[in-house]
Coordinates of C-alpha atoms in Angstrom, one line a residue:
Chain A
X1174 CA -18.4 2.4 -40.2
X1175 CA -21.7 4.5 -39.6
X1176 CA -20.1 7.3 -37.3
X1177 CA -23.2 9.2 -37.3
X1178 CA -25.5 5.7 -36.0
X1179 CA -22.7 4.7 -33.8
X1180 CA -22.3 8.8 -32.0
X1181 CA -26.1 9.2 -32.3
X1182 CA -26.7 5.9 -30.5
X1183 CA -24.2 6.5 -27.7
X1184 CA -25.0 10.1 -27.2
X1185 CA -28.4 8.1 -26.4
X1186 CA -27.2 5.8 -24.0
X1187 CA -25.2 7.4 -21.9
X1188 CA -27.7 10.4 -21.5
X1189 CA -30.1 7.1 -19.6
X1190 CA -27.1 5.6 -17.9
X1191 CA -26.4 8.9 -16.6
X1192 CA -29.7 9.4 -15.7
X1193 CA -30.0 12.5 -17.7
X1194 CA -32.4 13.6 -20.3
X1195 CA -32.8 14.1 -23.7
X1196 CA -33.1 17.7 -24.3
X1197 CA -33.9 17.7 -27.9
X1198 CA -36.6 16.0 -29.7
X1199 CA -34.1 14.6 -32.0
X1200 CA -30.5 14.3 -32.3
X1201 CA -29.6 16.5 -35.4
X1202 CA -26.7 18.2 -37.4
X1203 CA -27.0 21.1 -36.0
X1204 CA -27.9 20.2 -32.3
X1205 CA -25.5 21.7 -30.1
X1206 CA -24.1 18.6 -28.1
X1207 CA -24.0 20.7 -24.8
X1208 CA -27.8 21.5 -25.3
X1209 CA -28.5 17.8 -25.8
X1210 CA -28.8 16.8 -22.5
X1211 CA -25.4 15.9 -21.9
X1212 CA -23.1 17.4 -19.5
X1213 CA -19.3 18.1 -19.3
X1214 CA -18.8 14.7 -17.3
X1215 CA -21.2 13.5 -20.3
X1216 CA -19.6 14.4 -23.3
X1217 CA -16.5 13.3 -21.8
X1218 CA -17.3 9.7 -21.1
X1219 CA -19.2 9.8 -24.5
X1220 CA -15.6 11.1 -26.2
X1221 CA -13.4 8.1 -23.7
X1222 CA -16.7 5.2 -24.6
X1223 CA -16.6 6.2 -28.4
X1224 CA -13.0 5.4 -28.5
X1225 CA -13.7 1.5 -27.2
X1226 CA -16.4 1.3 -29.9
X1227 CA -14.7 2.8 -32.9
X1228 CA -10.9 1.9 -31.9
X1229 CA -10.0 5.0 -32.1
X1230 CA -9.5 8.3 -30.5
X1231 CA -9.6 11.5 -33.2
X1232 CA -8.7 13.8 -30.7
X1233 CA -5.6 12.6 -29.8
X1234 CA -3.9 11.8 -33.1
X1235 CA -5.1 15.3 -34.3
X1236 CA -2.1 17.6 -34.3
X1237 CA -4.2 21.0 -33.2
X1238 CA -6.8 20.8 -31.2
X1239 CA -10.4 20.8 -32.2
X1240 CA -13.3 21.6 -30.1
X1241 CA -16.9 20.2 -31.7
X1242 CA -19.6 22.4 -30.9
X1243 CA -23.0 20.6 -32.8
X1244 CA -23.4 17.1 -33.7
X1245 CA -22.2 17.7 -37.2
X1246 CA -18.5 19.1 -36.3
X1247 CA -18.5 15.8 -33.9
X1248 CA -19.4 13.6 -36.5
X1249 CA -17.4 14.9 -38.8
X1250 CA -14.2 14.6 -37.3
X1251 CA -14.7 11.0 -36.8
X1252 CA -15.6 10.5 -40.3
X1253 CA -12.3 12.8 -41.5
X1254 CA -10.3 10.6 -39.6
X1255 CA -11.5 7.3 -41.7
X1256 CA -10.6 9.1 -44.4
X1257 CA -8.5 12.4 -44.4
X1258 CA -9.1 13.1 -48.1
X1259 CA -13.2 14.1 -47.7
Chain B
X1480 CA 40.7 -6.3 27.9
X1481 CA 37.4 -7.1 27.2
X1482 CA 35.2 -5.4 29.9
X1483 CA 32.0 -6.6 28.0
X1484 CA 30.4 -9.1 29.4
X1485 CA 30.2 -11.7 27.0
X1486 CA 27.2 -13.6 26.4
X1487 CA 26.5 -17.1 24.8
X1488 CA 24.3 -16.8 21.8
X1489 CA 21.3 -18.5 24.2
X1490 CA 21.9 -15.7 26.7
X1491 CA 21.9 -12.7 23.4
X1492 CA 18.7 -14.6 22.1
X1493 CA 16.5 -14.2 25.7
X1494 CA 17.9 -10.8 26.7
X1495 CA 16.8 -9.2 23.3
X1496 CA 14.3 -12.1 21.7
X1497 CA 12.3 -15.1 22.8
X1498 CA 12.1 -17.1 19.7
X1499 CA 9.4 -19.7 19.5
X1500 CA 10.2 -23.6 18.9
X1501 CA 9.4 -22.9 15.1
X1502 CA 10.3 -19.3 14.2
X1503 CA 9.5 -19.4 10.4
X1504 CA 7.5 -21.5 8.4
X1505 CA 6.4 -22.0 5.0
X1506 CA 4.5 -24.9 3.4
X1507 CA 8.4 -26.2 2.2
X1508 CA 10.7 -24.9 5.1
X1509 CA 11.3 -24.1 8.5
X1510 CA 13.9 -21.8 10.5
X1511 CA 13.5 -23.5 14.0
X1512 CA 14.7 -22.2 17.3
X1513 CA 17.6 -25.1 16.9
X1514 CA 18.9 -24.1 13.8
X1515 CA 19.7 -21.1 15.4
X1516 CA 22.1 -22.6 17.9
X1517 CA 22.8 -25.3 15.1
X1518 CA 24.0 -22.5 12.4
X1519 CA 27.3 -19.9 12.5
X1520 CA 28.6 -17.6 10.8
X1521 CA 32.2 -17.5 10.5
X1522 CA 32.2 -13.9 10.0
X1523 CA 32.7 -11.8 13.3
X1524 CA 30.1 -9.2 12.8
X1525 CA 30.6 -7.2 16.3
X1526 CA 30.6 -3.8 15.5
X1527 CA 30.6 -3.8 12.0
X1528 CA 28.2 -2.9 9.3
X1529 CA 26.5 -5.8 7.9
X1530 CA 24.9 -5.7 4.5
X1531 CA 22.4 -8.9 4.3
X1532 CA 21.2 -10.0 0.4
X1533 CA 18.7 -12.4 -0.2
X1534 CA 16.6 -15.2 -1.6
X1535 CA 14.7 -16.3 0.8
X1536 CA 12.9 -14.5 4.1
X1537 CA 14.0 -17.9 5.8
X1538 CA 17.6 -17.1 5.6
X1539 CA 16.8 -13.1 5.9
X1540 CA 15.3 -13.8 9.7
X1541 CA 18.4 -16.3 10.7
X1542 CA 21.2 -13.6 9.3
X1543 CA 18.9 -10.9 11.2
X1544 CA 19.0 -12.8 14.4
X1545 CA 22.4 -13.6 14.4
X1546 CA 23.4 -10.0 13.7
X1547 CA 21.2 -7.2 15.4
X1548 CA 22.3 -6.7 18.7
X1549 CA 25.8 -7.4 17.6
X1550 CA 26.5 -5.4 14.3
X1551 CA 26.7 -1.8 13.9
X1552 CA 24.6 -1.6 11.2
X1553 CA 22.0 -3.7 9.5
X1554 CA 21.2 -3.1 5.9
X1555 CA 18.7 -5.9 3.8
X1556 CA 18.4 -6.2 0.5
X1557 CA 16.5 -8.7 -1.4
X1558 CA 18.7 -10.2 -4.8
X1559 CA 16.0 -9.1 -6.9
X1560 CA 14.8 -6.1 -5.1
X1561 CA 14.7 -2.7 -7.6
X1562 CA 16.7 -1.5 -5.0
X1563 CA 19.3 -3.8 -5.7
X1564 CA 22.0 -1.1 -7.4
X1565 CA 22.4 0.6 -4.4
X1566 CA 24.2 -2.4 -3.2
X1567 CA 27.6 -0.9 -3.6
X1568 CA 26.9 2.1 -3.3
X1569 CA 27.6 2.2 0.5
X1570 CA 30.4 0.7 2.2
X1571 CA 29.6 -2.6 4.3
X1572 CA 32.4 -4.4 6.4
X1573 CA 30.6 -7.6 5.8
X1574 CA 28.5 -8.8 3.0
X1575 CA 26.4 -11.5 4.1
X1576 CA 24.4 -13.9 1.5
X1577 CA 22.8 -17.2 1.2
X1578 CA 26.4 -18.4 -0.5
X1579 CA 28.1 -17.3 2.7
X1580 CA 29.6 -20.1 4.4
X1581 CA 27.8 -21.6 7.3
X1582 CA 29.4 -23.9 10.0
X1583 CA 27.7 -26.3 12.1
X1584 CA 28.4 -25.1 15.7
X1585 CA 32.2 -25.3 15.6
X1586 CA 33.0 -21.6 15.9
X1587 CA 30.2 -19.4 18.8
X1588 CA 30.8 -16.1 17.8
X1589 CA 31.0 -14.0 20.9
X1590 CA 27.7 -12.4 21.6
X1591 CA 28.4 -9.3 23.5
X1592 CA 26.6 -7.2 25.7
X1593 CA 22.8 -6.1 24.6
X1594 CA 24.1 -2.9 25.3
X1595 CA 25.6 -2.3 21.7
X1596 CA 22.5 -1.8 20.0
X1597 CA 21.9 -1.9 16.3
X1598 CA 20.9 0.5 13.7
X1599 CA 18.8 -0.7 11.0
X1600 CA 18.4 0.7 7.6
X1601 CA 15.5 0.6 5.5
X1602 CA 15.0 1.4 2.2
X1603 CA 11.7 3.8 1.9
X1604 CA 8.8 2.2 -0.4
X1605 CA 10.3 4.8 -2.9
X1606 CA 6.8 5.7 -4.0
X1607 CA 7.6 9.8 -3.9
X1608 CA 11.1 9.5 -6.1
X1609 CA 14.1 7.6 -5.0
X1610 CA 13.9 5.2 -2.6
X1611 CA 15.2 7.1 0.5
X1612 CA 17.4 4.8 2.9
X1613 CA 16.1 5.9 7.0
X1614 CA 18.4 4.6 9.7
X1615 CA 16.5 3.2 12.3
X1616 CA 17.8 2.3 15.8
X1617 CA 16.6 -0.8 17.1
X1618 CA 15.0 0.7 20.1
X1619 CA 12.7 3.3 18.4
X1620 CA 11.7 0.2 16.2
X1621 CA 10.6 -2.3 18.9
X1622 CA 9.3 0.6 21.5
X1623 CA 5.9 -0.6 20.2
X1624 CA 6.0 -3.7 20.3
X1625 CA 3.4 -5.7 22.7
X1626 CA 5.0 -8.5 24.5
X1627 CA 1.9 -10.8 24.4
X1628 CA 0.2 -12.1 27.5
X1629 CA 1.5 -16.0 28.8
X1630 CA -0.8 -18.1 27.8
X1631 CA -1.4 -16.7 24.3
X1632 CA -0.3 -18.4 21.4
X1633 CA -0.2 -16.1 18.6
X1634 CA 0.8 -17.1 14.9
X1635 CA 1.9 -14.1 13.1
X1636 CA 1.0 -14.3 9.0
X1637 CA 4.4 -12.1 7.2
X1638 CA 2.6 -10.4 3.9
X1639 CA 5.3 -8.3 3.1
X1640 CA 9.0 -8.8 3.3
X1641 CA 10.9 -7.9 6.0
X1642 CA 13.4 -5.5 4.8
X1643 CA 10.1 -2.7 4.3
X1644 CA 9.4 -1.4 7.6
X1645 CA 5.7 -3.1 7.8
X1646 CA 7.0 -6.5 7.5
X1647 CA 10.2 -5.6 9.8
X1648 CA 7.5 -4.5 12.4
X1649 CA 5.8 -7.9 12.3
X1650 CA 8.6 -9.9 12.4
X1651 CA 10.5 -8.1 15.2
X1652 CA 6.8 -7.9 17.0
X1653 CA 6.8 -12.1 16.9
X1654 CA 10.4 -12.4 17.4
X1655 CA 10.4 -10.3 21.0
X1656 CA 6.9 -12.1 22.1
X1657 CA 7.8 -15.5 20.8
X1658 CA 5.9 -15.6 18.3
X1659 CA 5.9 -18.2 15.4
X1660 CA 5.0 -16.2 12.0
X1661 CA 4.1 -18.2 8.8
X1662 CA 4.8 -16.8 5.2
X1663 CA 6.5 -17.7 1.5
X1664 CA 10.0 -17.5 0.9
X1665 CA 9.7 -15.1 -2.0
X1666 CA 8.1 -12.0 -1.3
X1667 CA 8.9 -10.1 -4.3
X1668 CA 6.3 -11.7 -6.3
X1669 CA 4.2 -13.2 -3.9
X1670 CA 1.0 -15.9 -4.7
X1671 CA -1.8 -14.4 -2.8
X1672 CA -3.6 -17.9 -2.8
X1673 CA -0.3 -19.4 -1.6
X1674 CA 0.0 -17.3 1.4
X1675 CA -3.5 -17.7 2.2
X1676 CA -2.8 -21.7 2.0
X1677 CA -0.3 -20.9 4.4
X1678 CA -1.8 -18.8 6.3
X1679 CA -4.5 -21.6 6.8
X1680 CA -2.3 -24.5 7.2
X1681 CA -0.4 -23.2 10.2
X1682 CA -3.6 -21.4 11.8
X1683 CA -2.2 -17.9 11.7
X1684 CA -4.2 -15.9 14.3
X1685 CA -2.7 -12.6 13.3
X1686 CA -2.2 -10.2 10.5
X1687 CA -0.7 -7.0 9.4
X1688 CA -1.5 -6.1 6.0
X1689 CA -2.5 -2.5 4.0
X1690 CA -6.3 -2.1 3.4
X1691 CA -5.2 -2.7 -0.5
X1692 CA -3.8 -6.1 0.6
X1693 CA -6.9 -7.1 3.1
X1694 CA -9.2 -5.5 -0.1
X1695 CA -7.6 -8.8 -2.3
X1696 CA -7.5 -11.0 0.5
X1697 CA -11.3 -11.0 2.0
X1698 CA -11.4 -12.3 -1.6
X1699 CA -10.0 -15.6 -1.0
X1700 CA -13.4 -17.7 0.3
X1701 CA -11.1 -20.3 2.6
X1702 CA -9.4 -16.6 4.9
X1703 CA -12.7 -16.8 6.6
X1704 CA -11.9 -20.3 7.7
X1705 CA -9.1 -18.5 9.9
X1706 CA -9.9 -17.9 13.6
X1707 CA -8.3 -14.3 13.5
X1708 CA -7.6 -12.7 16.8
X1709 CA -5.7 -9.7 15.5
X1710 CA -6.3 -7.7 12.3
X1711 CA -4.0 -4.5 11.6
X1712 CA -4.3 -2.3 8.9
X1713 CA -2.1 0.8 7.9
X1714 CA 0.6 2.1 5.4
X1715 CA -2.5 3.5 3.3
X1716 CA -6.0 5.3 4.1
X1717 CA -8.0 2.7 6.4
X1718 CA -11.7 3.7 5.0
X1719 CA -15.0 2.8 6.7
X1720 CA -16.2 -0.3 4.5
X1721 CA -13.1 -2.0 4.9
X1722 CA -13.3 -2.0 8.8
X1723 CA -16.8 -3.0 8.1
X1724 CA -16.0 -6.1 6.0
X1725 CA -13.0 -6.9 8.3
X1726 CA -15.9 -7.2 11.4
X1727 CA -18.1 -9.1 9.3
X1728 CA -15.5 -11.3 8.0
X1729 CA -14.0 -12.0 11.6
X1730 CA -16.6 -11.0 14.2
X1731 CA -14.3 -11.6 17.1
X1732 CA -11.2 -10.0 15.8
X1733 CA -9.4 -7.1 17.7
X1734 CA -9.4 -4.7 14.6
X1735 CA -6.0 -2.1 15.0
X1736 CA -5.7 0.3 12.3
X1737 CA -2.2 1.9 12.7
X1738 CA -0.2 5.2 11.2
X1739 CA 2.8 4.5 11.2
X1740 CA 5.8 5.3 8.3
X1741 CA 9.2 4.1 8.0
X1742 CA 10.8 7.7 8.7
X1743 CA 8.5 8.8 11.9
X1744 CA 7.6 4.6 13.2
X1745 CA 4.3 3.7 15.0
X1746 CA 2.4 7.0 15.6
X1747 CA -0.7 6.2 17.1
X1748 CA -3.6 3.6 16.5
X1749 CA -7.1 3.3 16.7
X1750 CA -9.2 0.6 17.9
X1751 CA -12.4 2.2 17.8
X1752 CA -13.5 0.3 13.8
X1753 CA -14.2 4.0 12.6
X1754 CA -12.2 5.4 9.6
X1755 CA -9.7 8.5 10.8
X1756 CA -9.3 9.2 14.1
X1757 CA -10.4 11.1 17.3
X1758 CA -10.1 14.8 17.4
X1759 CA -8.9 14.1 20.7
X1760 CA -5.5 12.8 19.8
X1761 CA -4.5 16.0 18.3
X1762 CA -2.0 17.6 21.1
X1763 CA -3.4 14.9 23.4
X1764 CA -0.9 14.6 26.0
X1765 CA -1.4 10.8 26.5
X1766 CA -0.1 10.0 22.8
X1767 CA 3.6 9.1 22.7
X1768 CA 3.7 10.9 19.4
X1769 CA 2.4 14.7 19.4
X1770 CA 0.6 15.4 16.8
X1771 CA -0.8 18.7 14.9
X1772 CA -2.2 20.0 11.7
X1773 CA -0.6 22.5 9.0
X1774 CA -2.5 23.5 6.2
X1775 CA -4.6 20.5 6.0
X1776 CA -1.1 18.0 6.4
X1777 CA -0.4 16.3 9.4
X1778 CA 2.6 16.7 11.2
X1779 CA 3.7 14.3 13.5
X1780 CA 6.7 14.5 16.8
X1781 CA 7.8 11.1 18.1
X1782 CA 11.1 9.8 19.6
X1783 CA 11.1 7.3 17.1
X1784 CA 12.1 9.5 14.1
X1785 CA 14.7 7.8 11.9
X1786 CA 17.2 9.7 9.6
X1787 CA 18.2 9.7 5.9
X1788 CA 21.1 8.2 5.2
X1789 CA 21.0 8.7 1.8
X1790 CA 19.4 12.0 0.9
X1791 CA 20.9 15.4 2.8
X1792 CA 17.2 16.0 2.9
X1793 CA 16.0 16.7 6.8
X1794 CA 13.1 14.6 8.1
X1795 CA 12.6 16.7 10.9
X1796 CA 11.5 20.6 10.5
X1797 CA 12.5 23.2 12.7
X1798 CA 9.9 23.1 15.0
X1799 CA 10.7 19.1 15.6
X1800 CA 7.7 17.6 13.7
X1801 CA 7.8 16.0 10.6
X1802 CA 5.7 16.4 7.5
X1803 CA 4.2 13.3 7.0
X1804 CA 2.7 14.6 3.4
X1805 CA -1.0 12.7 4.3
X1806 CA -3.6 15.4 4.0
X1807 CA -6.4 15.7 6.3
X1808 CA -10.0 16.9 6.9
X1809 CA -12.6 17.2 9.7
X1810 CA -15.8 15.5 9.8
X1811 CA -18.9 18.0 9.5
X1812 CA -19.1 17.5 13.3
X1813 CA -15.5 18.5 14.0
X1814 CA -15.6 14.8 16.2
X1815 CA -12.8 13.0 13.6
X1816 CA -10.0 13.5 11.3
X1817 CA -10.3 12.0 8.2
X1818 CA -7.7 10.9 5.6
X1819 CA -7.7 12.3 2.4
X1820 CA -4.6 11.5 0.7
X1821 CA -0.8 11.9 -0.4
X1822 CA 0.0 15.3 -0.5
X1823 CA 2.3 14.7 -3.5
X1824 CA -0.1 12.5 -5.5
X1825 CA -3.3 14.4 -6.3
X1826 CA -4.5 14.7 -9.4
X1827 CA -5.2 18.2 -12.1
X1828 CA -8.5 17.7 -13.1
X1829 CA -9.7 21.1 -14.9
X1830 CA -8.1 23.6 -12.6
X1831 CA -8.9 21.2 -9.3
X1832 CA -6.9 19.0 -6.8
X1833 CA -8.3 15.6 -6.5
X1834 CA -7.3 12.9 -4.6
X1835 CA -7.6 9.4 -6.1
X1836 CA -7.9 7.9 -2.6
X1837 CA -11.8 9.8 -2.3
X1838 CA -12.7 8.1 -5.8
X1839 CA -11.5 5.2 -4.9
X1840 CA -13.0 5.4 -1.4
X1841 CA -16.5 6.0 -3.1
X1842 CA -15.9 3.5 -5.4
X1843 CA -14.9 0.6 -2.8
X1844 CA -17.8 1.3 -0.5
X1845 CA -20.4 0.2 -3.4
X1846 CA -21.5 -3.3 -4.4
X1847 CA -19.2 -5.8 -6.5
X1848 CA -16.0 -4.0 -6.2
X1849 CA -13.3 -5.8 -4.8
X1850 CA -10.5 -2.8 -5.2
X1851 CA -9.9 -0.3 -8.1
X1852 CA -7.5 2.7 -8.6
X1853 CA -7.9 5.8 -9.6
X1854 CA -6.0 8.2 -11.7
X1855 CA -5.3 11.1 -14.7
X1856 CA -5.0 10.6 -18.5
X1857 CA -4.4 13.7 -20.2
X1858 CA -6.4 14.6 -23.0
X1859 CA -6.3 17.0 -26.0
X1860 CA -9.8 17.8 -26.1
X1861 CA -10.6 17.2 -22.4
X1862 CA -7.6 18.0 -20.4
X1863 CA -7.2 16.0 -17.5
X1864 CA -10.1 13.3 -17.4
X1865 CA -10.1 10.9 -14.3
X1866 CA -9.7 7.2 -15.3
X1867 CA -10.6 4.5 -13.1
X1868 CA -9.8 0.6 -13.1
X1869 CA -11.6 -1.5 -11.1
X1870 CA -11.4 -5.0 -10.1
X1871 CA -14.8 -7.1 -10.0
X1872 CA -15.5 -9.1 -6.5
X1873 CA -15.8 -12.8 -7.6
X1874 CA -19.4 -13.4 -7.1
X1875 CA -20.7 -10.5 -9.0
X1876 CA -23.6 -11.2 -11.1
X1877 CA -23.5 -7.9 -12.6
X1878 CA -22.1 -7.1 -16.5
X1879 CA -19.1 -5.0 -16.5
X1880 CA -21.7 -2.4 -18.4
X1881 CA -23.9 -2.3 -15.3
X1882 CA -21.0 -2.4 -13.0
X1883 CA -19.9 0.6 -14.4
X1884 CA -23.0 2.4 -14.4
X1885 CA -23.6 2.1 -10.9
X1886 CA -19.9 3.6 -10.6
X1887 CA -20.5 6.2 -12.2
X1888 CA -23.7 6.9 -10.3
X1889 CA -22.3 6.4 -7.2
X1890 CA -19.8 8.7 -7.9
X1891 CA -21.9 11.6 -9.4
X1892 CA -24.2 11.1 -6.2
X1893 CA -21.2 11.4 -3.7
X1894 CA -18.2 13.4 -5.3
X1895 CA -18.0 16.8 -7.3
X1896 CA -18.6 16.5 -10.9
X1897 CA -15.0 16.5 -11.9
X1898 CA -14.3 13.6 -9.5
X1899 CA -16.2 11.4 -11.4
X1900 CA -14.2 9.0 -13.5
X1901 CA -14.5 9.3 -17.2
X1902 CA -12.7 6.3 -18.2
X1903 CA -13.6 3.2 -16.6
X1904 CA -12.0 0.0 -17.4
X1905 CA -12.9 -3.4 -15.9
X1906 CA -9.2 -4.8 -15.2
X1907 CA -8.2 -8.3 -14.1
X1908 CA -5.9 -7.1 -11.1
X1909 CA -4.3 -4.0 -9.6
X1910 CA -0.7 -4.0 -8.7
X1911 CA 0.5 -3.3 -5.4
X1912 CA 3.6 -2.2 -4.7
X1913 CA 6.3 -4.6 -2.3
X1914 CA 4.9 -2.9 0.5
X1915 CA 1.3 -3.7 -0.5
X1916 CA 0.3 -0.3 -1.4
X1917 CA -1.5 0.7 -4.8
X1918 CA 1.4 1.7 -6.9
X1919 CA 0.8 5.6 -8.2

């Protein structure tokens, strides 16, 4: 599965059905997801929509807490959770 | 020795009810005014504490007439009901059930006189812990009740069972005016199509129901068919679009929405098709009940307060109101009070109280939505993020991905940012509780 297509895609989306905008030219590694355009409300239903696309919520089956701060860490925990050994 | 004067069953039955010619009816039974006189007991239940289980409402209404005004005590419980272990928990003289022998005729018990009134206990819709048992005497139940004009056939349509206070009130309302009410036997799990089949075969020209209930029944297309005279709506908050469909739906309908509760009975009611009600009726004189505001909670005094029968808990406070735990606001122009919701049921979400009546409110009032409920998932990352499910009207020709859209519009337009739901999940019903509430 293509975390970073399937986040970078939805990040997309729900910034227009939102009616918000895009505050970056374009969605990097290191673009901080609250600088994006999205909002609180935004990167929660983003978290809550990526869990009916991928299956799967990280967040909850993560024993502490992790806060992403840029597209990267975001990714990356999705991608950790496939696979817990990279 | 008996000073009493005794009456003949006929004589009990007009000094307290005026049964119609066909009491009950369903689309496969009937309790008719002669199988009243037809059908005894051979129990004696003067004075005496009667405990009535169930199958069907049928039977419930008969062993209801034949005992209030007579027993002690009333108590019904439905054979199925969740509330079904308390059954031994308090002590009845008489257990009364469908299996209960039944004589033709041969044995009248003596009906005394309609001064021994009865208490009747009902069993809270247990939706803030326990279900709490409230002692209700027969007077402060029936004080409301309209005798109908002459000349005014009503058909009452039952949606909930009897033994919860909001079907009690309709069936005691038909039973003292002479009324005939239509229903379904089997209220615990009840067909909504069915009872609207009834409701349409036997012209029912009346009914009671929470907004939650009328919310699934405006989508039946055959209720409009119904010449409606009377629409009531309580038990729940009565918001403005669901007046406004109720007018549109049945343009020539008396709209009543009524607060009432099983502990504090009928408080007041509004006729006026506006959600809330009039600043006036606060300390208005004219109101049977009195009643104030504490801290955003509405307190209520009436003389038809019940009591707890099985809780030491008080329902009365020291200064003789009750807290009815529904919170309140003011309009903007201080000219209404407005609901806002269960004091006990509002939701965390990042530091602030919500109420999931105000989503849900929002929600309602847009296009497509035939009812939805909203509520809190906790979440690691998140914290507490409001979920909603929503039920789709029928003739929506929207995707569930625009649907949802416009929700969440709708609701970032209208509410606070952390009102807005989060999660929102297109489901294929909501369950109400047996007292036709959204379960929480």
């Amino acid at each position: 599965m293509n975390f970073r297509k399937i986040i970078k895609n939805k990040i997309i989306e729900i910034i227009g059905q939102m009616d918000l905008t895009l505050a970056v030219s374009s969605i990097e590694n290191d673009t901080v997801l609250l600088e994006s355009g999205l909002d609180s409300i935004g990167f929660a239903v983003l978290i809550s929509s990526l869990e009916e696309d991928v299956g799967f919520d990280p967040f909850v089956e993560l024993e502490s807490p992790v806060y992403p701060a840029t597209f990267f860490e975001l990714v990356s925990i999705y991608e950790d959770r496939k696979d817990p050994n990279t | 020795m008996r000073t009493e004067k005794i009456q003949t069953l006929e004589e009990n039955l007009n000094s307290i009810f005026q049964p119609s010619a066909f009491i009950f009816r369903t689309l496969t039974s009937s309790l008719r005014l002669q199988d009243l006189n037809d059908m005894e007991f051979l129990d004696d239940f003067h004075n005496k504490k009667v405990l009535i289980t169930y199958k069907t409402t049928s039977f419930l209404i008969l062993a209801l007439i034949k005992t209030i005004g007579v027993a002690k005590e009333v108590c019904m419980l439905r054979d199925n009901s969740k509330n079904f272990h308390y059954k031994n928990v308090f002590e009845f003289d008489i257990s009364l059930s469908e299996s209960s022998q039944i004589g033709t005729g041969e044995k009248k018990s003596s009906r005394r006189s309609k001064a021994l009134r009865t208490n009747i206990l009902i069993y809270t819709s247990g939706t803030t812990g326990d279900p709490k048992l409230v002692c209700r005497s027969f007077d402060s139940l029936t004080n409301s009740v309209k005798k109908q004009l002459k000349n005014e056939e009503i058909i009452w349509g039952l949606c909930y069972d009897p033994e919860k206070f909001a079907g009690l009130q309709v069936l005691l309302q038909a039973l003292l005016s002479g009324s005939t009410i239509c229903g379904i036997d089997d209220y615990s799990k009840p067909v909504f199509s069915e009872l609207v089949e009834v409701f349409n075969s036997f012209n029912c020209s009346a009914i009671s129901a929470t907004p939650s209930f009328w919310r699934i029944l405006f989508g039946f297309k055959n209720l409009s068919l119904l010449n409606l005279k009377f629409i009531t709506m309580g038990g729940e908050i009565v918001s403005q679009d669901i007046l406004d469909k109720a007018l549109q739906v049945f343009p020539n309908a008396r709209i009543t929405h009524i607060y009432a509760s099983t502990e504090a009975g009928v408080g007041f009611s509004v006729r006026d098709c506006k959600e809330g009600f009039p600043i006036e009726y606060i300390n208005s004189l004219t109101l049977t009940a009195k009643l104030k505001i504490i801290d955003n909670e509405l307190h209520i005094k009436s003389n038809r307060i019940g009591s707890y029968v099985n809780s030491n808990k008080r329902i009365i406070n020291g200064d003789g109101y009750i807290s009815t735990g529904d919170m309140v606001k003011y309009t903007d122009d201080k000219s209404r009070v407005l609901f806002e919701g269960r004091k006990n049921k509002s939701m965390n979400i990042g530091g602030n109280k919500v109420m999931p009546e105000e989503i849900e409110r929002v929600v309602e009032a847009g296009h497509y939505i035939k009812i939805c409920k909203a509520y809190s998932i906790p979440h690691p990352l998140l914290g507490n993020i409001v979920a909603l499910d929503f039920v789709k009207d029928i003739n929506c020709p929207l995707s569930a991905v625009e649907l949802k859209k416009n929700i969440t519009l709708d609701c970032r337009d209208k509410l606070e940012r952390y009102k807005v739901p989060v999660k929102i999940n297109e489901v294929k019903a909501i369950k109400l509780s047996g007292s036709g509430k959204v379960e929480r």
